[in-house]
JSON list of C-alpha atoms in Angstrom, two decimals:
[
{"chain": "V", "resi": 781, "resn": "ALA", "atom": "CA", "xyz": [68.11, 25.39, 68.44]},
{"chain": "V", "resi": 782, "resn": "ALA", "atom": "CA", "xyz": [64.61, 25.16, 69.77]},
{"chain": "V", "resi": 783, "resn": "LEU", "atom": "CA", "xyz": [63.65, 21.98, 71.60]},
{"chain": "V", "resi": 784, "resn": "PRO", "atom": "CA", "xyz": [60.68, 19.97, 70.37]},
{"chain": "V", "resi": 785, "resn": "ARG", "atom": "CA", "xyz": [57.62, 20.36, 72.55]},
{"chain": "V", "resi": 786, "resn": "ASP", "atom": "CA", "xyz": [57.88, 16.85, 74.06]},
{"chain": "V", "resi": 787, "resn": "ALA", "atom": "CA", "xyz": [61.55, 17.36, 74.97]},
{"chain": "V", "resi": 788, "resn": "LEU", "atom": "CA", "xyz": [60.82, 20.72, 76.56]},
{"chain": "V", "resi": 789, "resn": "GLN", "atom": "CA", "xyz": [57.91, 19.28, 78.53]},
{"chain": "V", "resi": 790, "resn": "ALA", "atom": "CA", "xyz": [60.06, 16.39, 79.76]},
{"chain": "V", "resi": 791, "resn": "ARG", "atom": "CA", "xyz": [62.75, 18.83, 80.97]},
{"chain": "V", "resi": 792, "resn": "LEU", "atom": "CA", "xyz": [60.21, 21.01, 82.75]},
{"chain": "V", "resi": 793, "resn": "VAL", "atom": "CA", "xyz": [58.58, 18.07, 84.52]},
{"chain": "V", "resi": 794, "resn": "ALA", "atom": "CA", "xyz": [61.97, 16.51, 85.34]},
{"chain": "V", "resi": 795, "resn": "GLY", "atom": "CA", "xyz": [63.30, 19.74, 86.85]},
{"chain": "V", "resi": 796, "resn": "LEU", "atom": "CA", "xyz": [60.18, 20.48, 88.89]},
{"chain": "V", "resi": 797, "resn": "ALA", "atom": "CA", "xyz": [59.74, 16.89, 90.04]},
{"chain": "V", "resi": 798, "resn": "ASN", "atom": "CA", "xyz": [63.41, 16.74, 90.99]},
{"chain": "V", "resi": 799, "resn": "ALA", "atom": "CA", "xyz": [62.95, 19.84, 93.14]},
{"chain": "V", "resi": 800, "resn": "GLY", "atom": "CA", "xyz": [60.01, 18.03, 94.75]},
{"chain": "V", "resi": 801, "resn": "ALA", "atom": "CA", "xyz": [62.14, 14.91, 95.23]},
{"chain": "V", "resi": 802, "resn": "TRP", "atom": "CA", "xyz": [64.82, 16.97, 96.97]},
{"chain": "V", "resi": 803, "resn": "ALA", "atom": "CA", "xyz": [62.10, 18.52, 99.19]},
{"chain": "V", "resi": 804, "resn": "LEU", "atom": "CA", "xyz": [61.05, 14.99, 100.15]},
{"chain": "V", "resi": 805, "resn": "ALA", "atom": "CA", "xyz": [64.66, 14.01, 100.85]},
{"chain": "V", "resi": 806, "resn": "GLY", "atom": "CA", "xyz": [65.18, 17.10, 103.01]},
{"chain": "V", "resi": 807, "resn": "GLY", "atom": "CA", "xyz": [61.95, 16.70, 104.93]},
{"chain": "V", "resi": 808, "resn": "GLN", "atom": "CA", "xyz": [60.37, 19.93, 103.61]},
{"chain": "V", "resi": 809, "resn": "ALA", "atom": "CA", "xyz": [57.59, 17.77, 102.15]},
{"chain": "V", "resi": 810, "resn": "LYS", "atom": "CA", "xyz": [56.30, 14.62, 103.82]},
{"chain": "V", "resi": 811, "resn": "ALA", "atom": "CA", "xyz": [54.76, 13.00, 100.75]},
{"chain": "V", "resi": 812, "resn": "PRO", "atom": "CA", "xyz": [54.62, 13.57, 96.98]},
{"chain": "V", "resi": 813, "resn": "VAL", "atom": "CA", "xyz": [51.00, 14.68, 97.31]},
{"chain": "V", "resi": 814, "resn": "ASP", "atom": "CA", "xyz": [52.24, 17.64, 99.41]},
{"chain": "V", "resi": 815, "resn": "VAL", "atom": "CA", "xyz": [54.40, 18.75, 96.48]},
{"chain": "V", "resi": 816, "resn": "ASP", "atom": "CA", "xyz": [51.45, 18.38, 94.12]},
{"chain": "V", "resi": 817, "resn": "LEU", "atom": "CA", "xyz": [49.22, 20.46, 96.40]},
{"chain": "V", "resi": 818, "resn": "CYS", "atom": "CA", "xyz": [51.83, 23.22, 96.42]},
{"chain": "V", "resi": 819, "resn": "ALA", "atom": "CA", "xyz": [51.93, 23.11, 92.62]},
{"chain": "V", "resi": 820, "resn": "MET", "atom": "CA", "xyz": [48.16, 23.53, 92.49]},
{"chain": "V", "resi": 821, "resn": "ALA", "atom": "CA", "xyz": [48.43, 26.49, 94.86]},
{"chain": "V", "resi": 822, "resn": "GLN", "atom": "CA", "xyz": [50.85, 28.03, 92.35]},
{"chain": "V", "resi": 823, "resn": "GLY", "atom": "CA", "xyz": [48.40, 27.70, 89.49]},
{"chain": "V", "resi": 824, "resn": "VAL", "atom": "CA", "xyz": [48.75, 24.16, 88.14]},
{"chain": "V", "resi": 825, "resn": "PRO", "atom": "CA", "xyz": [45.18, 23.21, 87.20]},
{"chain": "V", "resi": 826, "resn": "ARG", "atom": "CA", "xyz": [43.66, 20.79, 89.72]},
{"chain": "V", "resi": 827, "resn": "TRP", "atom": "CA", "xyz": [42.60, 18.38, 86.98]},
{"chain": "V", "resi": 828, "resn": "ARG", "atom": "CA", "xyz": [46.28, 18.05, 85.93]},
{"chain": "V", "resi": 829, "resn": "GLY", "atom": "CA", "xyz": [47.36, 16.93, 89.39]},
{"chain": "V", "resi": 830, "resn": "GLY", "atom": "CA", "xyz": [50.85, 18.16, 90.04]},
{"chain": "V", "resi": 831, "resn": "VAL", "atom": "CA", "xyz": [54.46, 17.69, 89.04]},
{"chain": "V", "resi": 832, "resn": "MET", "atom": "CA", "xyz": [54.90, 14.45, 90.97]},
{"chain": "V", "resi": 833, "resn": "GLN", "atom": "CA", "xyz": [51.83, 12.99, 89.30]},
{"chain": "V", "resi": 834, "resn": "ALA", "atom": "CA", "xyz": [53.15, 14.17, 85.94]},
{"chain": "V", "resi": 835, "resn": "ALA", "atom": "CA", "xyz": [56.48, 12.46, 86.71]},
{"chain": "V", "resi": 836, "resn": "ASP", "atom": "CA", "xyz": [54.60, 9.24, 87.44]},
{"chain": "V", "resi": 837, "resn": "GLU", "atom": "CA", "xyz": [52.70, 9.53, 84.18]},
{"chain": "V", "resi": 838, "resn": "MET", "atom": "CA", "xyz": [55.87, 10.21, 82.15]},
{"chain": "V", "resi": 839, "resn": "GLY", "atom": "CA", "xyz": [57.82, 7.46, 83.92]},
{"chain": "V", "resi": 840, "resn": "PRO", "atom": "CA", "xyz": [60.23, 7.95, 86.83]},
{"chain": "V", "resi": 841, "resn": "LEU", "atom": "CA", "xyz": [62.92, 5.83, 85.15]},
{"chain": "V", "resi": 842, "resn": "LEU", "atom": "CA", "xyz": [62.78, 7.89, 81.95]},
{"chain": "V", "resi": 843, "resn": "LEU", "atom": "CA", "xyz": [62.96, 11.16, 83.90]},
{"chain": "V", "resi": 844, "resn": "ARG", "atom": "CA", "xyz": [65.77, 9.90, 86.13]},
{"chain": "V", "resi": 845, "resn": "ASP", "atom": "CA", "xyz": [67.80, 9.06, 83.04]},
{"chain": "V", "resi": 846, "resn": "LEU", "atom": "CA", "xyz": [67.06, 12.49, 81.58]},
{"chain": "V", "resi": 847, "resn": "LEU", "atom": "CA", "xyz": [68.16, 14.16, 84.83]},
{"chain": "V", "resi": 848, "resn": "ARG", "atom": "CA", "xyz": [71.39, 12.16, 84.80]},
{"chain": "V", "resi": 849, "resn": "ALA", "atom": "CA", "xyz": [72.10, 13.17, 81.20]},
{"chain": "V", "resi": 850, "resn": "LEU", "atom": "CA", "xyz": [71.46, 16.83, 81.98]},
{"chain": "V", "resi": 851, "resn": "ALA", "atom": "CA", "xyz": [73.55, 16.63, 85.17]},
{"chain": "V", "resi": 852, "resn": "GLU", "atom": "CA", "xyz": [76.55, 15.45, 83.14]},
{"chain": "V", "resi": 853, "resn": "ARG", "atom": "CA", "xyz": [76.80, 18.98, 81.82]},
{"chain": "V", "resi": 854, "resn": "GLY", "atom": "CA", "xyz": [78.08, 20.01, 85.25]},
{"chain": "V", "resi": 855, "resn": "ASP", "atom": "CA", "xyz": [75.07, 22.03, 86.40]},
{"chain": "V", "resi": 856, "resn": "GLY", "atom": "CA", "xyz": [74.15, 20.90, 89.93]},
{"chain": "V", "resi": 857, "resn": "PHE", "atom": "CA", "xyz": [70.53, 21.88, 89.34]},
{"chain": "V", "resi": 858, "resn": "TRP", "atom": "CA", "xyz": [69.89, 18.68, 87.42]},
{"chain": "V", "resi": 859, "resn": "GLU", "atom": "CA", "xyz": [71.52, 16.28, 89.92]},
{"chain": "V", "resi": 860, "resn": "PRO", "atom": "CA", "xyz": [68.83, 13.65, 90.61]},
{"chain": "V", "resi": 861, "resn": "ALA", "atom": "CA", "xyz": [67.67, 13.24, 94.19]},
{"chain": "V", "resi": 862, "resn": "PRO", "atom": "CA", "xyz": [68.41, 9.75, 95.60]},
{"chain": "V", "resi": 863, "resn": "ILE", "atom": "CA", "xyz": [64.71, 8.82, 95.56]},
{"chain": "V", "resi": 864, "resn": "TRP", "atom": "CA", "xyz": [64.83, 8.51, 91.76]},
{"chain": "V", "resi": 865, "resn": "ASP", "atom": "CA", "xyz": [67.18, 5.53, 92.08]},
{"chain": "V", "resi": 866, "resn": "ASP", "atom": "CA", "xyz": [64.98, 3.96, 94.76]},
{"chain": "V", "resi": 867, "resn": "LEU", "atom": "CA", "xyz": [61.94, 4.22, 92.50]},
{"chain": "V", "resi": 868, "resn": "ALA", "atom": "CA", "xyz": [63.86, 2.89, 89.50]},
{"chain": "V", "resi": 869, "resn": "LEU", "atom": "CA", "xyz": [65.14, -0.15, 91.43]},
{"chain": "V", "resi": 870, "resn": "LYS", "atom": "CA", "xyz": [61.65, -1.04, 92.64]},
{"chain": "V", "resi": 871, "resn": "GLY", "atom": "CA", "xyz": [59.79, -0.08, 89.50]},
{"chain": "V", "resi": 872, "resn": "GLY", "atom": "CA", "xyz": [57.91, 2.32, 91.75]},
{"chain": "V", "resi": 873, "resn": "ARG", "atom": "CA", "xyz": [56.12, 5.58, 91.36]},
{"chain": "V", "resi": 874, "resn": "PHE", "atom": "CA", "xyz": [55.94, 8.68, 93.52]},
{"chain": "V", "resi": 875, "resn": "SER", "atom": "CA", "xyz": [52.29, 7.91, 94.24]},
{"chain": "V", "resi": 876, "resn": "ASP", "atom": "CA", "xyz": [53.45, 4.72, 96.03]},
{"chain": "V", "resi": 877, "resn": "LEU", "atom": "CA", "xyz": [54.98, 7.01, 98.67]},
{"chain": "V", "resi": 878, "resn": "ASN", "atom": "CA", "xyz": [51.73, 8.80, 99.50]},
{"chain": "V", "resi": 879, "resn": "PRO", "atom": "CA", "xyz": [49.93, 7.90, 102.73]}
]
Protein backbone atom coordinates (compact mmCIF):
# COMPACT_ATOMS: atom_id res chain seq x y z
CA ALA A 1 0.00 0.00 0.00
CA ALA A 2 1.18 3.48 -0.79
CA LEU A 3 2.22 5.67 2.12
CA PRO A 4 0.50 9.02 2.61
CA ARG A 5 2.67 11.95 1.59
CA ASP A 6 3.33 13.08 5.19
CA ALA A 7 4.41 9.58 6.25
CA LEU A 8 6.71 9.24 3.25
CA GLN A 9 8.25 12.65 3.90
CA ALA A 10 8.83 11.78 7.57
CA ARG A 11 10.60 8.55 6.58
CA LEU A 12 12.79 10.32 4.04
CA VAL A 13 13.81 13.05 6.48
CA ALA A 14 14.32 10.53 9.30
CA GLY A 15 16.55 8.31 7.16
CA LEU A 16 18.65 11.15 5.77
CA ALA A 17 18.94 12.94 9.11
CA ASN A 18 19.90 9.67 10.78
CA ALA A 19 22.69 9.23 8.24
CA GLY A 20 23.79 12.76 9.14
CA ALA A 21 23.59 11.92 12.85
CA TRP A 22 25.80 8.87 12.31
CA ALA A 23 28.27 11.08 10.37
CA LEU A 24 28.37 13.40 13.39
CA ALA A 25 28.90 10.45 15.74
CA GLY A 26 31.72 9.10 13.57
CA GLY A 27 33.44 12.44 13.14
CA GLN A 28 32.86 12.64 9.37
CA ALA A 29 30.89 15.84 10.01
CA LYS A 30 31.77 18.31 12.75
CA ALA A 31 28.39 20.01 13.02
CA PRO A 32 24.85 19.56 11.68
CA VAL A 33 25.35 22.57 9.42
CA ASP A 34 28.09 20.60 7.62
CA VAL A 35 25.54 17.90 6.79
CA ASP A 36 23.10 20.54 5.57
CA LEU A 37 25.75 22.12 3.34
CA CYS A 38 26.45 18.72 1.78
CA ALA A 39 22.72 18.28 1.14
CA MET A 40 22.62 21.63 -0.64
CA ALA A 41 25.61 20.58 -2.74
CA GLN A 42 23.56 17.53 -3.78
CA GLY A 43 20.66 19.64 -4.96
CA VAL A 44 18.54 20.42 -1.89
CA PRO A 45 17.35 23.99 -2.51
CA ARG A 46 19.22 26.51 -0.36
CA TRP A 47 15.98 28.07 0.88
CA ARG A 48 14.95 24.65 2.31
CA GLY A 49 18.09 24.38 4.43
CA GLY A 50 19.06 20.76 4.71
CA VAL A 51 18.05 17.48 6.25
CA MET A 52 19.20 18.39 9.76
CA GLN A 53 17.18 21.59 9.62
CA ALA A 54 14.21 19.61 8.33
CA ALA A 55 14.63 17.20 11.26
CA ASP A 56 14.58 20.15 13.65
CA GLU A 57 11.43 21.49 12.03
CA MET A 58 9.67 18.09 12.15
CA GLY A 59 10.80 17.42 15.72
CA PRO A 60 13.79 15.30 16.75
CA LEU A 61 11.72 13.36 19.31
CA LEU A 62 9.07 12.46 16.72
CA LEU A 63 11.71 11.34 14.23
CA ARG A 64 13.66 9.38 16.85
CA ASP A 65 10.49 7.48 17.72
CA LEU A 66 9.84 6.82 14.03
CA LEU A 67 13.40 5.53 13.58
CA ARG A 68 12.98 3.22 16.58
CA ALA A 69 9.72 1.85 15.18
CA LEU A 70 11.30 1.24 11.78
CA ALA A 71 14.40 -0.32 13.38
CA GLU A 72 12.21 -2.89 15.13
CA ARG A 73 11.74 -4.50 11.73
CA GLY A 74 15.33 -5.71 11.97
CA ASP A 75 16.85 -3.50 9.28
CA GLY A 76 20.01 -1.90 10.69
CA PHE A 77 19.60 1.07 8.36
CA TRP A 78 16.98 2.60 10.64
CA GLU A 79 18.90 2.17 13.93
CA PRO A 80 18.93 5.66 15.48
CA ALA A 81 22.30 7.25 16.16
CA PRO A 82 22.89 7.92 19.89
CA ILE A 83 22.57 11.69 19.38
CA TRP A 84 18.80 11.31 18.93
CA ASP A 85 18.48 10.20 22.56
CA ASP A 86 20.69 13.06 23.73
CA LEU A 87 18.49 15.58 21.93
CA ALA A 88 15.30 13.96 23.22
CA LEU A 89 16.51 14.03 26.84
CA LYS A 90 17.42 17.71 26.62
CA GLY A 91 14.55 18.79 24.43
CA GLY A 92 17.26 19.93 22.03
CA ARG A 93 17.58 20.41 18.33
CA PHE A 94 20.39 19.70 15.89
CA SER A 95 20.85 23.45 15.42
CA ASP A 96 21.88 23.66 19.10
CA LEU A 97 25.01 21.70 18.12
CA ASN A 98 26.16 24.18 15.48
CA PRO A 99 29.07 26.49 16.31
